[in-house]
Each structure stands twice: as C-alpha cells, then as structure tokens.
Amino acid sequence: FVCVCWCRGRALCVCAGVGGAQAGFALLCPMWRRIVCSIGNLFKMGTKASKCKSPEGRSFPFLEDKSTIEVMKETRTFFILRGLPGSGKSSVAKKIVERYPSISVVVSADHWKISPLPKESETDSSRYDKLDQQIKQCLGDKQIVVVDDTHHTRERLDYLFDLAKEKDYIVFIVDLRPANNDLDSLAKCSHWNYTVQQLKLMEPELQKNIIPYYFGWFLARQDAEKMRTNAMAFLDEIWKNETFVEEFVKYAKSDSKENFNLKEYFQKKPSVLHCTTKFCDYGTVPNCESYAGSKIVGDSLSRCFVLKVSALFITPRTLGARVELDEDQQLLWPKDEEAVGSGDQVNLPHGSRSHITLACAPGEHAVQTGLDLLDILKAEKAEAQPHPQVRMEKGQCCCLGKGRWIMNLSNPIKVKTLFSGFYAKKKSTAE
C-alpha cells in the first residue's frame, strides 16, 4: 500500500509496501501513528477470528440434512450450545440463524457480558437475570431458540431444561469440544483472554455426558396433531360398537360403569408425543452411560427419522400407537429393552415394544403403554382362543380379552420425528 503523511501543508514521507511503511512509521506525526496502529490492531483481530472458526470435521444434521431442516422448520426447538470459550459456539449459533432466518434467535451470554468464570460475589440469579428474561421472551415468540454460553454447570442446565419444558420445546444439546484437547489454541481464540489453567477449571464438567430422563423420537408438531386426531377418531368409532363397550367396560377402572365415557376416561395425555428408545433416569439405569456415549446415538441426535405407525391399541390402562422400526431405527433400539416386563417364553422381534403413548387412564403412567403393547403382541402370537373381529374404517380391530383391543391399520401412518433426549426433571413418572 501507499502511506502519505501530511503535516502543515507538506508531505513528511511516502511509504510504499509493508517494509516501506515500517521504515517510515517513525517519521509519522503522533496523530497518524495512532491511526496506523488502530488499523494494524483491526488486521490482527481479523486474523485471530479467522483461526477460531467452528470445529473442523463436525457434521450437524440441523445445518446439513435436508429432511432434518424441513422438520426443524415446523418444530419448536431449544438449542443449548455447550463448550469452553473459543470452541466455536458463536460460529454454530450464527449458522443456525442463517439457516433458519425469521424463525430463530440467538440469546448470547457474551451480549450481556456474562463471564464463564463468575466472581466470588456473583450468584447465578444475579449473573443471568437479564439473559434469562430474554430467553423467556423468546420462548413462544420464536420457533427456534439458541442459547450461546459455556453451560458447564448442571444447575444452570437444569434451569434451562425446565424453561424449555414449560413451553414444550424439544431440547438439543450441542457439545463443542476441542480437537485433541488443545486448550492452548482455545486460550488464543477466546476473547475473554483466559489462561489454559482457567480453562482447565471449567473442563471437568464439560467432559461429562448429560444423561436425559429418556432418549427418543419426538414428533413434529403437525404430525403429533395428526396422531391425536387419529386417536380421537379411533375412540369415537370403537365406542359405537356394542361388543367393544360391553367387553371393555367390565375391565375399566371406573366406579361409574353405567355412565362410563371413554374420552373422559383417557384424559391424561402427554403434551409432547414421542417414541422412547432408552429410559435412562438421568444415569441411574444400567447401560445408559454406554448408550448415551455410543456413536450411533451421537450421530443421530437432532436428526430427522420417519416412523411407521402400524396399529392403534387400547387397554383398560392405556391408549397407544404401535411403531414398526426399519433397520436404521432398530440400531437406536437397545437390545435389552424387550426383556423388561417379560415373564414367558414368547419371543418377539427386536424393537417390538416401540410405541407412542397417546393417553393413560387415571392413576396410570406412560411406561405402562409399552408393557401393554408387549402383552397384546404376545397374546396375538399365542392365539390361545378365537377373538371377536370388528371391521373399522381404517383397519381390522381385534379383541384379545381383558379389555385389550388392537386395530391393525390398512394404511400405516407415517410421522416425522427428531431424535433427542428429554432432560427436564420428571421424577413422578417413568417412560
């Protein structure tokens, strides 16, 4: 470049090229020296930022997979970006907003100058007050909310999980970890100017896997409504059948047999429809750590899967939908899952318990739906006795006794889902 310094109407120096500029720098007047220094600092900042882009080699379905992107556009999602300062969280947040303009928003701790390492006098409530107000305003107003912070304490994460649950958002945790544990590079990237030792203070918590209450496929909002509509239509139609009414009411848990109302009986319904793969209870269930840390789970998180609903079933305890898994989906189904609740020698195919809970009777928990499905499938396979058959609009309905009925659909229902975990504290039920 060419640098010309004028002072009192005459040129003091003309410097061409980098070397010339450096040679003539000492001749510049004080004002121009400050200007040149400022320009030099901007170039340094640009060079530093270019070296601190999002992690190389990382593939995110919500940014790259076409099917996933389309489902994301119709689903309420809550992204929690988690990692050390300089790990690329802000770069990923920016890409999410670019991919989903107008329906997404980034809520950044940096914007509110919240340092990852708090001072001794600070508490979470005082530090995050303004940030949390912004999150609450965005939930409901925006379809996709991205929270950009280190998120290295479980207490902080639990608070965010509860916020997402209140508004029925599906949570996605995006862990951004340095390649080869290269903290030296992160220290150079972070604008907080932390030392490697300071980064190491945050590292242990970030290395832990966050184990949810359960993993599963969460239905997109439109598909969830479609399933609810089909469930109510099923109840309306089957209630008109005298054979069903007479047989079912005998086993229903109701004090009022004469005034029994099927829809009122199944008023307990989940707010977010899903198909559970692995119940973890936040890490207390055997093998959940290895499941959560497996490559197939890591690669599948936030990815779109289309599930096939092949039947609707009803018992005196639950109303549910049977899900038949394809080969790729069966990879996410734990091999030990069918053993739960089994007490006989009837063998069922892998993944037979996969289901969607649509409603429960009073006093029943969602976990019962899968057990009821296994019970029905074993009874069907055993064929112990002839069963009453009822032809319905969408399929053949079969009675298996004791109030157990299943309608195998003539045309299976396809539902779009996203794979993730349910992380909010929910100790009262099990699924």
Short mmCIF file of C-alpha atoms in Angstrom, two decimals, residues 12 84-85 147 199 210 266 285 317:
data_model
loop_
_atom_site.label_atom_id
_atom_site.label_comp_id
_atom_site.label_asym_id
_atom_site.label_seq_id
_atom_site.Cartn_x
_atom_site.Cartn_y
_atom_site.Cartn_z
CA LEU A 12 6.74 14.25 5.52
CA LEU A 84 -15.24 -23.86 26.52
CA PRO A 85 -14.67 -20.25 25.43
CA VAL A 147 -28.61 -20.20 23.88
CA LEU A 199 -9.94 -23.19 31.01
CA ILE A 210 -25.56 -35.08 30.12
CA PHE A 266 -58.46 -41.16 28.76
CA VAL A 285 -30.42 -47.18 34.74
CA ARG A 317 -54.85 -48.74 31.30
#
